[in-house]
Amino acid sequence: MTRRIAIVADRISWEERKLIQAGPDFGLTVEWVNDESLTLGHEDAPSLKGYDALLVRSRSYTRGGLVATLAEAAGARVLNSARAIHVCENKAVLRAELRRAGVPVPEFRLALSRKDFERAVAELSPPLVLKPVFGGMGKRVTLIRDSDLAQSVYDYVEDLGHAFEQACLVEPYMGGGTSVRCLVVGHEVVGAAEFESAGTDWRNNAALGNSSRAVAHDPDVLKIVDGVVGELGPGIYGVDLFRTPDGYVVNEVNHAPGFRAVASATGADIPAAVGAYLQELLA
C-alpha cells in the first residue's frame, strides 16, 4: 500500500527534491505542499485530506510551528511534532528547555532592550556573539570583539529591527571557527560533519558555503543528542554543537535541517534514512 506524504514548505530546495525522489523506494508518494496554500483552521482541514503524514519543512521563523499546531489539531500526523517545532523556532525557549533537561548549552543572556544588552555585555565581557532569537542560516549573527563596538551594533538592532526581530541572545564567543552538525532521524545520528569558517567570515554555518568534513560518532556527542531527542521527541533534526574546554554544548537545533553538506561530507544517504523512518512510522 502506497502512503502519501506532504512536504509542507515554502519552496523546493535540494533536500526536498531528494526526499521526493527517494519516496517510491519506501512505498511513499511524496509531494510538495506550499505552506501558503493550506488555509488551516477548518475542523476537517480539507487541504490535508488524503495525506498519511506531513513533513513540515517551512523555513519561516514562525510558520512551521503554526502549521504543525493547526494540522495536529485537525488530526493530521505531523513530523516533527508541533511542540518540537515551536521549541526549535525560538532559540531562547530551546536553550531553556534543554538546560532544564540537563543538556549542556552555552551561557547566554536574553536582550529585549538596550538596558538588557548593556547588562549582558558587562556580565559576559567581549568577545561576544549577538544573534536573533528567531532566525537561522547564520543571518544577522554578529561578533562583537570589544565594548566600544557594542553600542553601535545595538543601534542597528534598535533602529532597524521590528517587533520580534529585536529579541536577541548575547553569548560568549566560543572561538575556533568550527562546529559539528549531527543529522538525526528518529533517535539515530545518521551523519555528523564538522564545519569550519572559510575566508574572512568567522561564522561556520553550512548555509554560508563553509568547508566541512565527516567526523566520527563521538560517544559524548551521542549522549548529548540522546538528551536532545529525549526532550523534543524522536524526529528529524539538525543538532549543532560547539566544542568547549568542558565538552560539547548545543548551539541550536533545526527542525527543518538542510542536509546537503552533511550528506556530501559523510556519504550518508539521508533521504533513504528519512524514507525508512516514515515507512516504519506508518506501517
JSON list of C-alpha atoms in Angstrom, two decimals, residues 54-176:
[
{"chain": "A", "resi": 54, "resn": "LEU", "atom": "CA", "xyz": [3.00, 15.86, 6.93]},
{"chain": "A", "resi": 55, "resn": "LEU", "atom": "CA", "xyz": [6.73, 16.53, 6.95]},
{"chain": "A", "resi": 56, "resn": "VAL", "atom": "CA", "xyz": [6.93, 20.21, 7.95]},
{"chain": "A", "resi": 57, "resn": "ARG", "atom": "CA", "xyz": [9.97, 21.92, 6.43]},
{"chain": "A", "resi": 58, "resn": "SER", "atom": "CA", "xyz": [8.86, 25.57, 6.45]},
{"chain": "A", "resi": 59, "resn": "ARG", "atom": "CA", "xyz": [11.88, 27.85, 6.67]},
{"chain": "A", "resi": 60, "resn": "SER", "atom": "CA", "xyz": [9.93, 30.74, 8.14]},
{"chain": "A", "resi": 61, "resn": "TYR", "atom": "CA", "xyz": [10.86, 31.74, 11.68]},
{"chain": "A", "resi": 62, "resn": "THR", "atom": "CA", "xyz": [7.29, 31.12, 12.86]},
{"chain": "A", "resi": 63, "resn": "ARG", "atom": "CA", "xyz": [5.28, 29.48, 10.07]},
{"chain": "A", "resi": 64, "resn": "GLY", "atom": "CA", "xyz": [6.26, 25.85, 10.74]},
{"chain": "A", "resi": 65, "resn": "GLY", "atom": "CA", "xyz": [5.02, 25.80, 14.32]},
{"chain": "A", "resi": 66, "resn": "LEU", "atom": "CA", "xyz": [1.71, 27.40, 13.39]},
{"chain": "A", "resi": 67, "resn": "VAL", "atom": "CA", "xyz": [1.11, 24.95, 10.54]},
{"chain": "A", "resi": 68, "resn": "ALA", "atom": "CA", "xyz": [2.05, 21.97, 12.71]},
{"chain": "A", "resi": 69, "resn": "THR", "atom": "CA", "xyz": [-0.18, 23.08, 15.60]},
{"chain": "A", "resi": 70, "resn": "LEU", "atom": "CA", "xyz": [-3.28, 23.51, 13.44]},
{"chain": "A", "resi": 71, "resn": "ALA", "atom": "CA", "xyz": [-2.59, 20.35, 11.45]},
{"chain": "A", "resi": 72, "resn": "GLU", "atom": "CA", "xyz": [-2.27, 18.31, 14.63]},
{"chain": "A", "resi": 73, "resn": "ALA", "atom": "CA", "xyz": [-5.49, 19.84, 15.94]},
{"chain": "A", "resi": 74, "resn": "ALA", "atom": "CA", "xyz": [-7.21, 18.67, 12.73]},
{"chain": "A", "resi": 75, "resn": "GLY", "atom": "CA", "xyz": [-5.97, 15.13, 13.36]},
{"chain": "A", "resi": 76, "resn": "ALA", "atom": "CA", "xyz": [-3.05, 15.02, 10.93]},
{"chain": "A", "resi": 77, "resn": "ARG", "atom": "CA", "xyz": [0.15, 13.13, 11.69]},
{"chain": "A", "resi": 78, "resn": "VAL", "atom": "CA", "xyz": [2.92, 15.72, 11.74]},
{"chain": "A", "resi": 79, "resn": "LEU", "atom": "CA", "xyz": [6.71, 15.45, 11.75]},
{"chain": "A", "resi": 80, "resn": "ASN", "atom": "CA", "xyz": [8.24, 16.96, 13.68]},
{"chain": "A", "resi": 81, "resn": "SER", "atom": "CA", "xyz": [5.68, 17.48, 16.43]},
{"chain": "A", "resi": 82, "resn": "ALA", "atom": "CA", "xyz": [4.21, 20.94, 16.84]},
{"chain": "A", "resi": 83, "resn": "ARG", "atom": "CA", "xyz": [5.83, 21.26, 20.26]},
{"chain": "A", "resi": 84, "resn": "ALA", "atom": "CA", "xyz": [9.26, 20.33, 18.92]},
{"chain": "A", "resi": 85, "resn": "ILE", "atom": "CA", "xyz": [8.97, 22.81, 16.04]},
{"chain": "A", "resi": 86, "resn": "HIS", "atom": "CA", "xyz": [7.82, 25.65, 18.31]},
{"chain": "A", "resi": 87, "resn": "VAL", "atom": "CA", "xyz": [10.75, 25.00, 20.66]},
{"chain": "A", "resi": 88, "resn": "CYS", "atom": "CA", "xyz": [13.29, 24.85, 17.83]},
{"chain": "A", "resi": 89, "resn": "GLU", "atom": "CA", "xyz": [11.99, 28.07, 16.25]},
{"chain": "A", "resi": 90, "resn": "ASN", "atom": "CA", "xyz": [12.80, 30.07, 19.39]},
{"chain": "A", "resi": 91, "resn": "LYS", "atom": "CA", "xyz": [16.45, 29.90, 20.47]},
{"chain": "A", "resi": 92, "resn": "ALA", "atom": "CA", "xyz": [15.73, 31.22, 23.97]},
{"chain": "A", "resi": 93, "resn": "VAL", "atom": "CA", "xyz": [12.99, 28.66, 24.61]},
{"chain": "A", "resi": 94, "resn": "LEU", "atom": "CA", "xyz": [15.11, 25.86, 23.15]},
{"chain": "A", "resi": 95, "resn": "ARG", "atom": "CA", "xyz": [18.03, 26.65, 25.43]},
{"chain": "A", "resi": 96, "resn": "ALA", "atom": "CA", "xyz": [15.82, 26.96, 28.48]},
{"chain": "A", "resi": 97, "resn": "GLU", "atom": "CA", "xyz": [14.15, 23.59, 27.75]},
{"chain": "A", "resi": 98, "resn": "LEU", "atom": "CA", "xyz": [17.43, 21.80, 27.07]},
{"chain": "A", "resi": 99, "resn": "ARG", "atom": "CA", "xyz": [19.13, 23.26, 30.14]},
{"chain": "A", "resi": 100, "resn": "ARG", "atom": "CA", "xyz": [16.20, 22.21, 32.29]},
{"chain": "A", "resi": 101, "resn": "ALA", "atom": "CA", "xyz": [16.59, 18.69, 30.89]},
{"chain": "A", "resi": 102, "resn": "GLY", "atom": "CA", "xyz": [20.30, 18.65, 31.75]},
{"chain": "A", "resi": 103, "resn": "VAL", "atom": "CA", "xyz": [21.56, 19.10, 28.18]},
{"chain": "A", "resi": 104, "resn": "PRO", "atom": "CA", "xyz": [24.55, 21.48, 28.06]},
{"chain": "A", "resi": 105, "resn": "VAL", "atom": "CA", "xyz": [24.03, 24.80, 26.24]},
{"chain": "A", "resi": 106, "resn": "PRO", "atom": "CA", "xyz": [26.19, 27.93, 26.04]},
{"chain": "A", "resi": 107, "resn": "GLU", "atom": "CA", "xyz": [25.85, 30.58, 28.68]},
{"chain": "A", "resi": 108, "resn": "PHE", "atom": "CA", "xyz": [23.60, 33.32, 27.34]},
{"chain": "A", "resi": 109, "resn": "ARG", "atom": "CA", "xyz": [21.52, 36.37, 28.16]},
{"chain": "A", "resi": 110, "resn": "LEU", "atom": "CA", "xyz": [18.23, 37.43, 26.60]},
{"chain": "A", "resi": 111, "resn": "ALA", "atom": "CA", "xyz": [18.32, 41.04, 25.40]},
{"chain": "A", "resi": 112, "resn": "LEU", "atom": "CA", "xyz": [14.95, 42.70, 24.79]},
{"chain": "A", "resi": 113, "resn": "SER", "atom": "CA", "xyz": [16.17, 46.26, 25.27]},
{"chain": "A", "resi": 114, "resn": "ARG", "atom": "CA", "xyz": [19.35, 48.32, 25.32]},
{"chain": "A", "resi": 115, "resn": "LYS", "atom": "CA", "xyz": [19.40, 48.07, 29.10]},
{"chain": "A", "resi": 116, "resn": "ASP", "atom": "CA", "xyz": [19.33, 44.25, 28.84]},
{"chain": "A", "resi": 117, "resn": "PHE", "atom": "CA", "xyz": [22.06, 44.38, 26.22]},
{"chain": "A", "resi": 118, "resn": "GLU", "atom": "CA", "xyz": [24.34, 46.67, 28.25]},
{"chain": "A", "resi": 119, "resn": "ARG", "atom": "CA", "xyz": [23.99, 44.45, 31.29]},
{"chain": "A", "resi": 120, "resn": "ALA", "atom": "CA", "xyz": [24.75, 41.33, 29.24]},
{"chain": "A", "resi": 121, "resn": "VAL", "atom": "CA", "xyz": [27.89, 42.92, 27.78]},
{"chain": "A", "resi": 122, "resn": "ALA", "atom": "CA", "xyz": [29.05, 43.93, 31.26]},
{"chain": "A", "resi": 123, "resn": "GLU", "atom": "CA", "xyz": [28.41, 40.47, 32.74]},
{"chain": "A", "resi": 124, "resn": "LEU", "atom": "CA", "xyz": [29.81, 38.31, 29.93]},
{"chain": "A", "resi": 125, "resn": "SER", "atom": "CA", "xyz": [32.53, 40.64, 28.51]},
{"chain": "A", "resi": 126, "resn": "PRO", "atom": "CA", "xyz": [33.62, 40.68, 24.85]},
{"chain": "A", "resi": 127, "resn": "PRO", "atom": "CA", "xyz": [34.27, 38.97, 22.56]},
{"chain": "A", "resi": 128, "resn": "LEU", "atom": "CA", "xyz": [30.56, 38.18, 22.38]},
{"chain": "A", "resi": 129, "resn": "VAL", "atom": "CA", "xyz": [28.09, 36.97, 19.80]},
{"chain": "A", "resi": 130, "resn": "LEU", "atom": "CA", "xyz": [24.75, 38.71, 19.26]},
{"chain": "A", "resi": 131, "resn": "LYS", "atom": "CA", "xyz": [22.13, 36.62, 17.48]},
{"chain": "A", "resi": 132, "resn": "PRO", "atom": "CA", "xyz": [18.38, 36.90, 16.85]},
{"chain": "A", "resi": 133, "resn": "VAL", "atom": "CA", "xyz": [16.08, 34.68, 18.89]},
{"chain": "A", "resi": 134, "resn": "PHE", "atom": "CA", "xyz": [14.13, 33.96, 15.69]},
{"chain": "A", "resi": 135, "resn": "GLY", "atom": "CA", "xyz": [16.29, 33.24, 12.67]},
{"chain": "A", "resi": 136, "resn": "GLY", "atom": "CA", "xyz": [18.63, 30.84, 11.00]},
{"chain": "A", "resi": 137, "resn": "MET", "atom": "CA", "xyz": [21.26, 30.17, 8.33]},
{"chain": "A", "resi": 138, "resn": "GLY", "atom": "CA", "xyz": [23.74, 32.40, 10.17]},
{"chain": "A", "resi": 139, "resn": "LYS", "atom": "CA", "xyz": [21.87, 35.56, 9.22]},
{"chain": "A", "resi": 140, "resn": "ARG", "atom": "CA", "xyz": [22.26, 38.65, 11.47]},
{"chain": "A", "resi": 141, "resn": "VAL", "atom": "CA", "xyz": [24.66, 36.81, 13.77]},
{"chain": "A", "resi": 142, "resn": "THR", "atom": "CA", "xyz": [27.27, 39.37, 14.81]},
{"chain": "A", "resi": 143, "resn": "LEU", "atom": "CA", "xyz": [30.64, 39.04, 16.50]},
{"chain": "A", "resi": 144, "resn": "ILE", "atom": "CA", "xyz": [31.31, 41.89, 18.95]},
{"chain": "A", "resi": 145, "resn": "ARG", "atom": "CA", "xyz": [35.03, 41.97, 19.62]},
{"chain": "A", "resi": 146, "resn": "ASP", "atom": "CA", "xyz": [35.14, 44.93, 22.04]},
{"chain": "A", "resi": 147, "resn": "SER", "atom": "CA", "xyz": [32.88, 47.04, 24.21]},
{"chain": "A", "resi": 148, "resn": "ASP", "atom": "CA", "xyz": [33.34, 50.18, 22.08]},
{"chain": "A", "resi": 149, "resn": "LEU", "atom": "CA", "xyz": [31.69, 48.41, 19.15]},
{"chain": "A", "resi": 150, "resn": "ALA", "atom": "CA", "xyz": [28.81, 47.00, 21.18]},
{"chain": "A", "resi": 151, "resn": "GLN", "atom": "CA", "xyz": [26.69, 50.16, 21.39]},
{"chain": "A", "resi": 152, "resn": "SER", "atom": "CA", "xyz": [26.98, 50.86, 17.68]},
{"chain": "A", "resi": 153, "resn": "VAL", "atom": "CA", "xyz": [25.94, 47.29, 16.84]},
{"chain": "A", "resi": 154, "resn": "TYR", "atom": "CA", "xyz": [22.88, 47.58, 19.03]},
{"chain": "A", "resi": 155, "resn": "ASP", "atom": "CA", "xyz": [21.90, 50.79, 17.23]},
{"chain": "A", "resi": 156, "resn": "TYR", "atom": "CA", "xyz": [21.11, 48.66, 14.20]},
{"chain": "A", "resi": 157, "resn": "VAL", "atom": "CA", "xyz": [19.01, 46.24, 16.25]},
{"chain": "A", "resi": 158, "resn": "GLU", "atom": "CA", "xyz": [17.11, 49.09, 17.85]},
{"chain": "A", "resi": 159, "resn": "ASP", "atom": "CA", "xyz": [16.58, 51.19, 14.72]},
{"chain": "A", "resi": 160, "resn": "LEU", "atom": "CA", "xyz": [16.14, 48.58, 12.01]},
{"chain": "A", "resi": 161, "resn": "GLY", "atom": "CA", "xyz": [14.58, 45.63, 13.85]},
{"chain": "A", "resi": 162, "resn": "HIS", "atom": "CA", "xyz": [10.82, 45.27, 14.11]},
{"chain": "A", "resi": 163, "resn": "ALA", "atom": "CA", "xyz": [8.95, 43.63, 16.99]},
{"chain": "A", "resi": 164, "resn": "PHE", "atom": "CA", "xyz": [10.24, 40.06, 17.47]},
{"chain": "A", "resi": 165, "resn": "GLU", "atom": "CA", "xyz": [13.34, 40.82, 15.38]},
{"chain": "A", "resi": 166, "resn": "GLN", "atom": "CA", "xyz": [14.65, 42.91, 18.30]},
{"chain": "A", "resi": 167, "resn": "ALA", "atom": "CA", "xyz": [14.67, 39.88, 20.61]},
{"chain": "A", "resi": 168, "resn": "CYS", "atom": "CA", "xyz": [18.31, 38.73, 20.75]},
{"chain": "A", "resi": 169, "resn": "LEU", "atom": "CA", "xyz": [20.64, 36.44, 22.61]},
{"chain": "A", "resi": 170, "resn": "VAL", "atom": "CA", "xyz": [24.06, 37.53, 23.82]},
{"chain": "A", "resi": 171, "resn": "GLU", "atom": "CA", "xyz": [26.59, 34.76, 24.42]},
{"chain": "A", "resi": 172, "resn": "PRO", "atom": "CA", "xyz": [30.35, 34.33, 24.79]},
{"chain": "A", "resi": 173, "resn": "TYR", "atom": "CA", "xyz": [32.24, 33.84, 21.54]},
{"chain": "A", "resi": 174, "resn": "MET", "atom": "CA", "xyz": [33.39, 30.22, 21.51]},
{"chain": "A", "resi": 175, "resn": "GLY", "atom": "CA", "xyz": [36.23, 30.86, 19.05]},
{"chain": "A", "resi": 176, "resn": "GLY", "atom": "CA", "xyz": [37.95, 28.21, 16.99]}
]
